[in-house]
Amino acid sequence: MKKLLLATTAATLMTGAAFAEDVKVGILLGFTGPLETIMPHMADSAELAFKEISETGKFLGGSTISSVRGDSTCVDASAATAAAERLITADGVVAIMGADCSGVTGAVLSNVAVPNGVVMISPSATSPGLSSIEDNGLFFRTSPSDARQGEILADVLEEKGITSVAVTYNNSDYGKGLADAFAANYDGEITLSAPHEDGKADYSAEIAALASAGGELLVVLGYIDQGGKNIIQSSVDTGAFDMFLVGDGMYGESLLGLGDIVEGILGVVPWAEGEGTDMFTKLGTDAGILVDSTYTRESYDAGALIALAMAKGGAATREAVAANVLDVANAPGEKILPGEFDKALDILAAGGDIDYVGATNVELIGPGEAAGSYRYYTITDGAYETVDIR
């Protein structure tokens, strides 16, 4: 009898262990490249969601989530594709939080994610072109499309009474898409809209052309750690422009590092406010994350949605993620704020519904992208100052 009891106990333990596993989720961001200073904060935010969910002990029979990071470079489609292939084939990730920049995101989605049935939830790929990409229901994003950002940028200028501008944009899917969205919404004169390449040591030719075309202000739709920041520096140094409006790719601490020359800059960046945002700010700050960096909230929410979709589907599989992202992101269901994963997992385990609100007031619309809101800000006394959220 004793031997029978021992055998039964051992079998029970083995059965429990079979349910608990280490679930791998990929984080594909540009840890090198033109946005490298903001990517660690985004990755840390997604990993905070994974950690909180794992620590409940209620995720898929006591399973835990571990992240595997891959470098998209933000701009090199071949490198991003190779990194995604490693995440999927070598590391066996169930889903990918990312990618970050629009061009590499589209390449990874078409060449790697769709053929392998892997969901991607991007916190920051904002090109309007991604709204209609063939994705087999596998692509979602927690940031709004730049179709909306173009409207906000135009509104800011019209409210300021600025009737003519020059535009420089990063020569990428992101830059071209945002420049087109801005042009479609701005009623004033665009004297010149010209691309720039990242990584150049000298932008004098680009700046000369923009200055020659004229305009009350230069709109910079670039990346903060590469061409965009250098164009602002050189524009001021040469006296070409002293007023700027910048898009979301220009928001970050390294822009403030330019000092007095950025005083008075106007800018727009996806943002949120409310109880969920406040809760994330506290949780993230306590965890040592620079929560006011760009796309930290969206990254936390992207990570949370991946995990909660698995929980609703009852399995750590690619199919479970794909089938349940929209269900956990939208009404109906009990509203879930950051850190409330105990409650969320209890509800899902009982067969109930949740409506994940998260840090950004998540609501996935149309083809699975965020409705979103934006922060219109100025740089005042060397710091970002909110004008309003819209």
mmCIF file of C-alpha atoms in Angstrom:
data_model
loop_
_atom_site.group_PDB
_atom_site.id
_atom_site.type_symbol
_atom_site.label_atom_id
_atom_site.label_comp_id
_atom_site.label_asym_id
_atom_site.label_seq_id
_atom_site.Cartn_x
_atom_site.Cartn_y
_atom_site.Cartn_z
ATOM 1 C CA MET A 1 0.000 0.000 0.000
ATOM 2 C CA LYS A 2 2.850 2.387 0.912
ATOM 3 C CA LYS A 3 4.516 1.710 -2.438
ATOM 4 C CA LEU A 4 1.193 2.356 -4.192
ATOM 5 C CA LEU A 5 0.747 5.691 -2.410
ATOM 6 C CA LEU A 6 4.293 6.747 -3.285
ATOM 7 C CA ALA A 7 3.736 5.811 -6.901
ATOM 8 C CA THR A 8 0.460 7.719 -6.978
ATOM 9 C CA THR A 9 2.115 10.813 -5.436
ATOM 10 C CA ALA A 10 4.975 10.689 -7.935
ATOM 11 C CA ALA A 11 2.541 10.396 -10.822
ATOM 12 C CA THR A 12 0.584 13.384 -9.511
ATOM 13 C CA LEU A 13 3.710 15.504 -9.267
ATOM 14 C CA MET A 14 4.736 14.544 -12.783
ATOM 15 C CA THR A 15 1.273 15.434 -14.086
ATOM 16 C CA GLY A 16 1.436 18.859 -12.410
ATOM 17 C CA ALA A 17 4.888 19.475 -13.842
ATOM 18 C CA ALA A 18 3.601 18.704 -17.308
ATOM 19 C CA PHE A 19 1.170 21.613 -17.062
ATOM 20 C CA ALA A 20 3.763 24.077 -15.758
ATOM 21 C CA GLU A 21 6.339 25.173 -18.300
ATOM 22 C CA ASP A 22 8.635 28.005 -19.249
ATOM 23 C CA VAL A 23 6.846 29.840 -22.047
ATOM 24 C CA LYS A 24 9.143 31.833 -24.314
ATOM 25 C CA VAL A 25 8.020 35.096 -25.893
ATOM 26 C CA GLY A 26 10.236 37.041 -28.277
ATOM 27 C CA ILE A 27 11.036 40.733 -27.885
ATOM 28 C CA LEU A 28 12.174 42.075 -31.249
ATOM 29 C CA LEU A 29 13.354 45.693 -30.972
ATOM 30 C CA GLY A 30 16.124 47.875 -32.361
ATOM 31 C CA PHE A 31 18.647 47.564 -29.561
ATOM 32 C CA THR A 32 21.123 49.009 -32.042
ATOM 33 C CA GLY A 33 20.257 51.669 -34.578
ATOM 34 C CA PRO A 34 18.567 55.069 -34.761
ATOM 35 C CA LEU A 35 16.298 54.533 -31.732
ATOM 36 C CA GLU A 36 18.635 52.489 -29.552
ATOM 37 C CA THR A 37 18.319 54.745 -26.497
ATOM 38 C CA ILE A 38 14.600 54.102 -26.062
ATOM 39 C CA MET A 39 14.468 50.357 -26.796
ATOM 40 C CA PRO A 40 15.743 49.055 -23.432
ATOM 41 C CA HIS A 41 12.924 50.881 -21.637
ATOM 42 C CA MET A 42 10.376 49.351 -24.009
ATOM 43 C CA ALA A 43 11.766 45.838 -23.495
ATOM 44 C CA ASP A 44 11.862 46.297 -19.727
ATOM 45 C CA SER A 45 8.210 47.347 -19.758
ATOM 46 C CA ALA A 46 7.053 44.251 -21.626
ATOM 47 C CA GLU A 47 9.153 42.080 -19.341
ATOM 48 C CA LEU A 48 7.533 43.719 -16.320
ATOM 49 C CA ALA A 49 4.153 42.463 -17.538
ATOM 50 C CA PHE A 50 5.598 38.963 -18.042
ATOM 51 C CA LYS A 51 7.094 39.021 -14.545
ATOM 52 C CA GLU A 52 3.875 40.171 -12.879
ATOM 53 C CA ILE A 53 1.830 37.505 -14.659
ATOM 54 C CA SER A 54 4.340 34.757 -13.863
ATOM 55 C CA GLU A 55 4.492 35.715 -10.195
ATOM 56 C CA THR A 56 0.747 35.184 -9.740
ATOM 57 C CA GLY A 57 1.352 31.436 -10.019
ATOM 58 C CA LYS A 58 -1.961 31.250 -11.885
ATOM 59 C CA PHE A 59 -0.755 31.388 -15.467
ATOM 60 C CA LEU A 60 -1.412 28.088 -17.267
ATOM 61 C CA GLY A 61 -0.999 25.780 -14.295
ATOM 62 C CA GLY A 62 1.878 27.685 -12.710
ATOM 63 C CA SER A 63 3.828 28.290 -15.926
ATOM 64 C CA THR A 64 6.200 31.225 -16.211
ATOM 65 C CA ILE A 65 7.022 33.518 -19.116
ATOM 66 C CA SER A 66 10.594 34.262 -20.108
ATOM 67 C CA SER A 67 11.573 36.695 -22.826
ATOM 68 C CA VAL A 68 14.131 36.180 -25.566
ATOM 69 C CA ARG A 69 15.456 39.403 -27.054
ATOM 70 C CA GLY A 70 16.303 39.894 -30.710
ATOM 71 C CA ASP A 71 17.777 42.973 -32.389
ATOM 72 C CA SER A 72 15.701 44.347 -35.265
ATOM 73 C CA THR A 73 18.156 47.253 -35.773
ATOM 74 C CA CYS A 74 15.025 49.304 -36.635
ATOM 75 C CA VAL A 75 16.217 49.825 -40.218
ATOM 76 C CA ASP A 76 17.867 46.666 -41.611
ATOM 77 C CA ALA A 77 15.144 44.338 -42.888
ATOM 78 C CA SER A 78 17.562 41.473 -43.511
ATOM 79 C CA ALA A 79 18.975 41.644 -39.983
ATOM 80 C CA ALA A 80 15.502 41.899 -38.473
ATOM 81 C CA THR A 81 14.277 38.926 -40.500
ATOM 82 C CA ALA A 82 17.261 36.838 -39.447
ATOM 83 C CA ALA A 83 16.710 37.777 -35.797
ATOM 84 C CA ALA A 84 13.036 36.825 -36.007
ATOM 85 C CA GLU A 85 13.872 33.485 -37.625
ATOM 86 C CA ARG A 86 16.229 32.702 -34.749
ATOM 87 C CA LEU A 87 13.550 33.603 -32.203
ATOM 88 C CA ILE A 88 11.012 31.328 -33.871
ATOM 89 C CA THR A 89 13.106 28.362 -35.009
ATOM 90 C CA ALA A 90 15.956 28.224 -32.497
ATOM 91 C CA ASP A 91 14.304 29.676 -29.416
ATOM 92 C CA GLY A 92 10.778 28.432 -30.068
ATOM 93 C CA VAL A 93 8.942 31.603 -29.052
ATOM 94 C CA VAL A 94 5.163 31.450 -28.965
ATOM 95 C CA ALA A 95 4.689 35.075 -30.069
ATOM 96 C CA ILE A 96 6.691 38.252 -30.663
ATOM 97 C CA MET A 97 6.381 41.579 -28.870
ATOM 98 C CA GLY A 98 7.553 43.822 -31.706
ATOM 99 C CA ALA A 99 8.926 44.704 -34.043
ATOM 100 C CA ASP A 100 9.503 48.390 -33.532
ATOM 101 C CA CYS A 101 10.025 50.368 -36.750
ATOM 102 C CA SER A 102 7.522 50.037 -39.556
ATOM 103 C CA GLY A 103 9.747 48.840 -42.389
ATOM 104 C CA VAL A 104 11.350 45.988 -40.498
ATOM 105 C CA THR A 105 8.001 45.096 -38.951
ATOM 106 C CA GLY A 106 6.440 44.610 -42.376
ATOM 107 C CA ALA A 107 9.399 42.535 -43.553
ATOM 108 C CA VAL A 108 9.356 40.268 -40.513
ATOM 109 C CA LEU A 109 5.599 39.854 -40.675
ATOM 110 C CA SER A 110 5.532 38.863 -44.347
ATOM 111 C CA ASN A 111 8.681 36.740 -44.442
ATOM 112 C CA VAL A 112 8.747 35.079 -41.032
ATOM 113 C CA ALA A 113 5.708 35.546 -38.807
ATOM 114 C CA VAL A 114 2.929 34.760 -41.277
ATOM 115 C CA PRO A 115 4.621 31.650 -42.751
ATOM 116 C CA ASN A 116 5.132 30.316 -39.212
ATOM 117 C CA GLY A 117 1.756 31.335 -37.790
ATOM 118 C CA VAL A 118 3.316 33.597 -35.149
ATOM 119 C CA VAL A 119 1.489 36.614 -33.743
ATOM 120 C CA MET A 120 3.322 39.940 -33.631
ATOM 121 C CA ILE A 121 2.090 42.763 -31.404
ATOM 122 C CA SER A 122 4.048 45.911 -32.140
ATOM 123 C CA PRO A 123 4.126 48.729 -29.610
ATOM 124 C CA SER A 124 5.519 51.281 -32.042
ATOM 125 C CA ALA A 125 5.251 50.400 -35.762
ATOM 126 C CA THR A 126 2.943 53.191 -36.856
ATOM 127 C CA SER A 127 2.995 53.292 -40.673
ATOM 128 C CA PRO A 128 -0.520 53.558 -42.153
ATOM 129 C CA GLY A 129 0.548 50.939 -44.696
ATOM 130 C CA LEU A 130 0.508 48.282 -41.984
ATOM 131 C CA SER A 131 -3.255 48.705 -41.601
ATOM 132 C CA SER A 132 -3.879 46.877 -44.871
ATOM 133 C CA ILE A 133 -0.957 44.431 -44.956
ATOM 134 C CA GLU A 134 -1.762 40.753 -45.556
ATOM 135 C CA ASP A 135 -1.279 39.334 -42.079
ATOM 136 C CA ASN A 136 -3.644 36.328 -41.778
ATOM 137 C CA GLY A 137 -4.940 37.853 -38.554
ATOM 138 C CA LEU A 138 -1.500 37.683 -36.922
ATOM 139 C CA PHE A 139 -0.527 41.367 -36.623
ATOM 140 C CA PHE A 140 -1.691 43.760 -33.939
ATOM 141 C CA ARG A 141 -0.369 47.029 -32.552
ATOM 142 C CA THR A 142 -0.902 48.920 -29.334
ATOM 143 C CA SER A 143 0.087 52.247 -30.893
ATOM 144 C CA PRO A 144 -2.186 54.196 -33.237
ATOM 145 C CA SER A 145 -1.538 54.539 -36.956
ATOM 146 C CA ASP A 146 0.330 57.575 -38.243
ATOM 147 C CA ALA A 147 -2.769 58.446 -40.233
ATOM 148 C CA ARG A 148 -3.977 59.917 -36.947
ATOM 149 C CA GLN A 149 -0.597 61.437 -36.041
ATOM 150 C CA GLY A 150 -0.597 63.316 -39.339
ATOM 151 C CA GLU A 151 -3.877 64.935 -38.340
ATOM 152 C CA ILE A 152 -2.530 65.942 -34.933
ATOM 153 C CA LEU A 153 0.656 67.456 -36.384
ATOM 154 C CA ALA A 154 -1.391 69.507 -38.841
ATOM 155 C CA ASP A 155 -3.780 70.638 -36.100
ATOM 156 C CA VAL A 156 -0.884 71.869 -33.943
ATOM 157 C CA LEU A 157 0.468 74.067 -36.738
ATOM 158 C CA GLU A 158 -2.913 75.449 -37.663
ATOM 159 C CA GLU A 159 -3.626 76.318 -34.019
ATOM 160 C CA LYS A 160 -0.285 78.164 -33.880
ATOM 161 C CA GLY A 161 -1.131 80.070 -37.050
ATOM 162 C CA ILE A 162 1.815 78.656 -39.013
ATOM 163 C CA THR A 163 0.982 78.718 -42.700
ATOM 164 C CA SER A 164 4.169 77.497 -44.396
ATOM 165 C CA VAL A 165 6.650 74.782 -43.439
ATOM 166 C CA ALA A 166 9.453 72.688 -44.826
ATOM 167 C CA VAL A 167 9.433 68.950 -44.064
ATOM 168 C CA THR A 168 12.279 66.476 -43.699
ATOM 169 C CA TYR A 169 11.512 62.827 -43.088
ATOM 170 C CA ASN A 170 13.480 59.654 -42.536
ATOM 171 C CA ASN A 171 13.745 57.708 -45.791
ATOM 172 C CA SER A 172 11.813 54.683 -44.524
ATOM 173 C CA ASP A 173 8.284 53.291 -44.501
ATOM 174 C CA TYR A 174 7.721 55.141 -41.229
ATOM 175 C CA GLY A 175 9.038 58.488 -42.436
ATOM 176 C CA LYS A 176 7.337 58.408 -45.825
ATOM 177 C CA GLY A 177 4.026 57.265 -44.355
ATOM 178 C CA LEU A 178 4.005 59.985 -41.700
ATOM 179 C CA ALA A 179 5.062 62.691 -44.160
ATOM 180 C CA ASP A 180 2.228 61.683 -46.494
ATOM 181 C CA ALA A 181 -0.289 61.655 -43.636
ATOM 182 C CA PHE A 182 0.838 65.115 -42.551
ATOM 183 C CA ALA A 183 0.653 66.499 -46.103
ATOM 184 C CA ALA A 184 -2.864 65.110 -46.518
ATOM 185 C CA ASN A 185 -4.056 67.038 -43.468
ATOM 186 C CA TYR A 186 -2.101 70.299 -43.521
ATOM 187 C CA ASP A 187 -3.880 73.195 -45.226
ATOM 188 C CA GLY A 188 -0.826 75.451 -45.295
ATOM 189 C CA GLU A 189 2.046 75.497 -47.772
ATOM 190 C CA ILE A 190 4.691 72.770 -47.718
ATOM 191 C CA THR A 191 7.631 74.492 -49.379
ATOM 192 C CA LEU A 192 9.654 71.280 -49.669
ATOM 193 C CA SER A 193 9.160 67.734 -48.376
ATOM 194 C CA ALA A 194 12.421 65.821 -48.668
ATOM 195 C CA PRO A 195 13.808 62.544 -47.295
ATOM 196 C CA HIS A 196 17.038 62.191 -45.362
ATOM 197 C CA GLU A 197 19.184 59.142 -44.719
ATOM 198 C CA ASP A 198 20.361 58.127 -41.268
ATOM 199 C CA GLY A 199 23.992 57.747 -40.301
ATOM 200 C CA LYS A 200 25.430 60.645 -42.281
ATOM 201 C CA ALA A 201 28.153 62.831 -40.797
ATOM 202 C CA ASP A 202 27.042 65.919 -42.720
ATOM 203 C CA TYR A 203 23.510 67.124 -43.503
ATOM 204 C CA SER A 204 24.501 70.507 -44.928
ATOM 205 C CA ALA A 205 23.151 69.725 -48.415
ATOM 206 C CA GLU A 206 19.748 68.656 -47.084
ATOM 207 C CA ILE A 207 19.519 71.669 -44.797
ATOM 208 C CA ALA A 208 20.540 74.073 -47.552
ATOM 209 C CA ALA A 209 17.748 72.781 -49.802
ATOM 210 C CA LEU A 210 15.172 73.058 -47.025
ATOM 211 C CA ALA A 211 16.311 76.564 -46.063
ATOM 212 C CA SER A 212 16.277 77.687 -49.690
ATOM 213 C CA ALA A 213 12.672 76.516 -50.049
ATOM 214 C CA GLY A 214 11.745 78.541 -46.965
ATOM 215 C CA GLY A 215 9.043 78.135 -44.366
ATOM 216 C CA GLU A 216 8.272 79.459 -40.916
ATOM 217 C CA LEU A 217 9.212 76.180 -39.300
ATOM 218 C CA LEU A 218 10.925 72.855 -40.065
ATOM 219 C CA VAL A 219 8.913 69.677 -39.482
ATOM 220 C CA VAL A 220 11.298 66.848 -38.540
ATOM 221 C CA LEU A 221 9.884 63.338 -38.935
ATOM 222 C CA GLY A 222 12.999 61.366 -38.146
ATOM 223 C CA TYR A 223 14.706 59.229 -35.536
ATOM 224 C CA ILE A 224 16.114 60.658 -32.370
ATOM 225 C CA ASP A 225 19.489 58.914 -32.295
ATOM 226 C CA GLN A 226 20.383 59.511 -35.922
ATOM 227 C CA GLY A 227 19.497 61.970 -38.688
ATOM 228 C CA GLY A 228 16.608 63.776 -37.039
ATOM 229 C CA LYS A 229 18.589 65.026 -34.077
ATOM 230 C CA ASN A 230 21.586 65.948 -36.225
ATOM 231 C CA ILE A 231 19.411 67.916 -38.631
ATOM 232 C CA ILE A 232 18.055 70.016 -35.770
ATOM 233 C CA GLN A 233 21.568 70.654 -34.476
ATOM 234 C CA SER A 234 22.878 71.644 -37.897
ATOM 235 C CA SER A 235 19.820 73.768 -38.721
ATOM 236 C CA VAL A 236 20.368 75.897 -35.646
ATOM 237 C CA ASP A 237 24.135 76.052 -36.126
ATOM 238 C CA THR A 238 23.735 77.376 -39.665
ATOM 239 C CA GLY A 239 20.789 79.645 -38.922
ATOM 240 C CA ALA A 240 18.581 77.785 -41.380
ATOM 241 C CA PHE A 241 15.713 77.232 -38.917
ATOM 242 C CA ASP A 242 15.101 77.955 -35.250
ATOM 243 C CA MET A 243 11.534 76.605 -34.918
ATOM 244 C CA PHE A 244 10.711 72.916 -35.150
ATOM 245 C CA LEU A 245 7.787 70.518 -34.964
ATOM 246 C CA VAL A 246 8.790 66.876 -34.397
ATOM 247 C CA GLY A 247 7.040 63.537 -34.685
ATOM 248 C CA ASP A 248 7.003 60.589 -32.299
ATOM 249 C CA GLY A 249 10.362 59.196 -33.424
ATOM 250 C CA MET A 250 12.052 62.287 -31.993
ATOM 251 C CA TYR A 251 10.819 61.990 -28.414
ATOM 252 C CA GLY A 252 13.394 60.977 -25.795
ATOM 253 C CA GLU A 253 16.043 62.044 -23.350
ATOM 254 C CA SER A 254 18.750 62.352 -25.993
ATOM 255 C CA LEU A 255 16.854 65.200 -27.690
ATOM 256 C CA LEU A 256 16.945 67.151 -24.440
ATOM 257 C CA GLY A 257 20.687 66.542 -24.452
ATOM 258 C CA LEU A 258 21.026 69.104 -27.253
ATOM 259 C CA GLY A 259 20.472 71.799 -24.629
ATOM 260 C CA ASP A 260 19.114 75.286 -25.258
ATOM 261 C CA ILE A 261 18.674 74.815 -28.997
ATOM 262 C CA VAL A 262 15.622 72.593 -28.456
ATOM 263 C CA GLU A 263 13.879 75.076 -26.179
ATOM 264 C CA GLY A 264 10.398 75.777 -27.540
ATOM 265 C CA ILE A 265 10.249 72.731 -29.827
ATOM 266 C CA LEU A 266 6.719 71.464 -30.473
ATOM 267 C CA GLY A 267 6.090 67.743 -30.630
ATOM 268 C CA VAL A 268 3.561 64.928 -30.757
ATOM 269 C CA VAL A 269 3.887 61.408 -29.344
ATOM 270 C CA PRO A 270 1.385 58.607 -28.591
ATOM 271 C CA TRP A 271 0.395 58.898 -24.942
ATOM 272 C CA ALA A 272 -2.349 58.067 -22.493
ATOM 273 C CA GLU A 273 -3.783 59.306 -19.244
ATOM 274 C CA GLY A 274 -6.119 57.904 -16.634
ATOM 275 C CA GLU A 275 -6.138 55.364 -13.829
ATOM 276 C CA GLY A 276 -4.421 52.659 -15.862
ATOM 277 C CA THR A 277 -1.641 55.001 -16.943
ATOM 278 C CA ASP A 278 -1.115 56.112 -13.350
ATOM 279 C CA MET A 279 -0.930 52.514 -12.157
ATOM 280 C CA PHE A 280 1.648 51.625 -14.798
ATOM 281 C CA THR A 281 3.679 54.700 -13.903
ATOM 282 C CA LYS A 282 3.875 53.562 -10.291
ATOM 283 C CA LEU A 283 4.608 49.920 -11.105
ATOM 284 C CA GLY A 284 7.202 50.813 -13.707
ATOM 285 C CA THR A 285 8.900 53.413 -11.539
ATOM 286 C CA ASP A 286 9.097 50.962 -8.643
ATOM 287 C CA ALA A 287 10.737 48.497 -11.044
ATOM 288 C CA GLY A 288 13.353 51.061 -12.091
ATOM 289 C CA ILE A 289 11.949 51.674 -15.583
ATOM 290 C CA LEU A 290 12.108 55.116 -17.191
ATOM 291 C CA VAL A 291 8.353 55.110 -17.712
ATOM 292 C CA ASP A 292 8.172 58.498 -19.435
ATOM 293 C CA SER A 293 10.282 57.233 -22.327
ATOM 294 C CA THR A 294 8.498 56.594 -25.608
ATOM 295 C CA TYR A 295 6.303 53.514 -26.055
ATOM 296 C CA THR A 296 6.874 52.030 -22.600
ATOM 297 C CA ARG A 297 3.122 51.893 -21.931
ATOM 298 C CA GLU A 298 2.414 50.359 -25.316
ATOM 299 C CA SER A 299 5.140 47.750 -24.728
ATOM 300 C CA TYR A 300 3.722 46.764 -21.346
ATOM 301 C CA ASP A 301 0.289 46.367 -22.904
ATOM 302 C CA ALA A 302 1.610 44.368 -25.868
ATOM 303 C CA GLY A 303 3.299 41.931 -23.496
ATOM 304 C CA ALA A 304 0.214 41.653 -21.328
ATOM 305 C CA LEU A 305 -2.070 40.965 -24.304
ATOM 306 C CA ILE A 306 0.131 38.109 -25.509
ATOM 307 C CA ALA A 307 0.064 36.430 -22.105
ATOM 308 C CA LEU A 308 -3.642 37.006 -21.455
ATOM 309 C CA ALA A 309 -4.529 35.631 -24.907
ATOM 310 C CA MET A 310 -2.693 32.418 -24.029
ATOM 311 C CA ALA A 311 -4.485 32.270 -20.688
ATOM 312 C CA LYS A 312 -7.887 32.661 -22.324
ATOM 313 C CA GLY A 313 -7.048 29.974 -24.857
ATOM 314 C CA GLY A 314 -5.815 27.678 -22.111
ATOM 315 C CA ALA A 315 -2.582 26.851 -23.900
ATOM 316 C CA ALA A 316 0.891 28.263 -24.538
ATOM 317 C CA THR A 317 0.489 27.971 -28.296
ATOM 318 C CA ARG A 318 0.685 30.268 -31.281
ATOM 319 C CA GLU A 319 -2.892 29.376 -32.152
ATOM 320 C CA ALA A 320 -4.165 30.417 -28.703
ATOM 321 C CA VAL A 321 -2.545 33.829 -28.996
ATOM 322 C CA ALA A 322 -3.932 34.485 -32.470
ATOM 323 C CA ALA A 323 -7.451 33.407 -31.548
ATOM 324 C CA ASN A 324 -7.798 35.416 -28.353
ATOM 325 C CA VAL A 325 -5.963 38.764 -28.599
ATOM 326 C CA LEU A 326 -9.048 40.712 -29.652
ATOM 327 C CA ASP A 327 -11.206 38.959 -27.059
ATOM 328 C CA VAL A 328 -9.024 39.951 -24.115
ATOM 329 C CA ALA A 329 -8.331 43.467 -25.471
ATOM 330 C CA ASN A 330 -11.910 44.619 -25.984
ATOM 331 C CA ALA A 331 -15.309 44.649 -24.299
ATOM 332 C CA PRO A 332 -17.306 42.900 -23.046
ATOM 333 C CA GLY A 333 -15.670 41.780 -19.836
ATOM 334 C CA GLU A 334 -14.270 42.870 -16.487
ATOM 335 C CA LYS A 335 -11.930 45.809 -16.915
ATOM 336 C CA ILE A 336 -8.306 44.958 -16.098
ATOM 337 C CA LEU A 337 -5.733 47.615 -15.189
ATOM 338 C CA PRO A 338 -1.946 47.213 -14.963
ATOM 339 C CA GLY A 339 -0.939 44.870 -12.161
ATOM 340 C CA GLU A 340 -4.389 43.293 -11.876
ATOM 341 C CA PHE A 341 -3.336 39.987 -13.353
ATOM 342 C CA ASP A 342 -4.431 37.898 -10.357
ATOM 343 C CA LYS A 343 -7.981 39.024 -10.999
ATOM 344 C CA ALA A 344 -7.689 38.615 -14.766
ATOM 345 C CA LEU A 345 -6.380 35.065 -14.574
ATOM 346 C CA ASP A 346 -9.049 34.043 -12.046
ATOM 347 C CA ILE A 347 -11.778 35.334 -14.355
ATOM 348 C CA LEU A 348 -10.340 33.587 -17.395
ATOM 349 C CA ALA A 349 -9.847 30.317 -15.501
ATOM 350 C CA ALA A 350 -13.523 30.414 -14.564
ATOM 351 C CA GLY A 351 -14.506 30.886 -18.198
ATOM 352 C CA GLY A 352 -15.313 34.576 -17.867
ATOM 353 C CA ASP A 353 -14.423 37.552 -20.049
ATOM 354 C CA ILE A 354 -11.980 40.384 -19.459
ATOM 355 C CA ASP A 355 -11.550 43.779 -21.108
ATOM 356 C CA TYR A 356 -7.869 44.660 -20.755
ATOM 357 C CA VAL A 357 -7.600 48.428 -20.308
ATOM 358 C CA GLY A 358 -3.935 48.451 -19.411
ATOM 359 C CA ALA A 359 -1.661 51.467 -19.456
ATOM 360 C CA THR A 360 -2.954 52.940 -22.722
ATOM 361 C CA ASN A 361 -6.727 52.447 -22.462
ATOM 362 C CA VAL A 362 -6.409 49.559 -24.911
ATOM 363 C CA GLU A 363 -9.101 49.273 -27.548
ATOM 364 C CA LEU A 364 -8.155 47.423 -30.723
ATOM 365 C CA ILE A 365 -10.125 48.586 -33.742
ATOM 366 C CA GLY A 366 -10.394 47.643 -37.421
ATOM 367 C CA PRO A 367 -7.534 45.313 -38.310
ATOM 368 C CA GLY A 368 -6.322 45.052 -34.722
ATOM 369 C CA GLU A 369 -4.678 48.415 -34.112
ATOM 370 C CA ALA A 370 -5.100 50.888 -31.280
ATOM 371 C CA ALA A 371 -7.504 53.800 -31.434
ATOM 372 C CA GLY A 372 -4.967 55.660 -29.298
ATOM 373 C CA SER A 373 -4.397 59.207 -28.124
ATOM 374 C CA TYR A 374 -1.491 61.642 -28.422
ATOM 375 C CA ARG A 375 0.424 63.998 -26.199
ATOM 376 C CA TYR A 376 1.027 67.430 -27.674
ATOM 377 C CA TYR A 377 4.023 68.878 -25.829
ATOM 378 C CA THR A 378 6.613 71.606 -25.850
ATOM 379 C CA ILE A 379 10.150 71.622 -24.501
ATOM 380 C CA THR A 380 10.225 74.229 -21.762
ATOM 381 C CA ASP A 381 13.144 74.920 -19.420
ATOM 382 C CA GLY A 382 14.903 71.797 -20.675
ATOM 383 C CA ALA A 383 11.983 69.434 -19.970
ATOM 384 C CA TYR A 384 8.953 68.023 -21.744
ATOM 385 C CA GLU A 385 5.802 69.927 -20.845
ATOM 386 C CA THR A 386 2.360 68.639 -21.837
ATOM 387 C CA VAL A 387 0.059 71.066 -23.626
ATOM 388 C CA ASP A 388 -2.779 68.568 -23.845
ATOM 389 C CA ILE A 389 -3.762 64.983 -24.627
ATOM 390 C CA ARG A 390 -5.847 64.556 -27.758
#
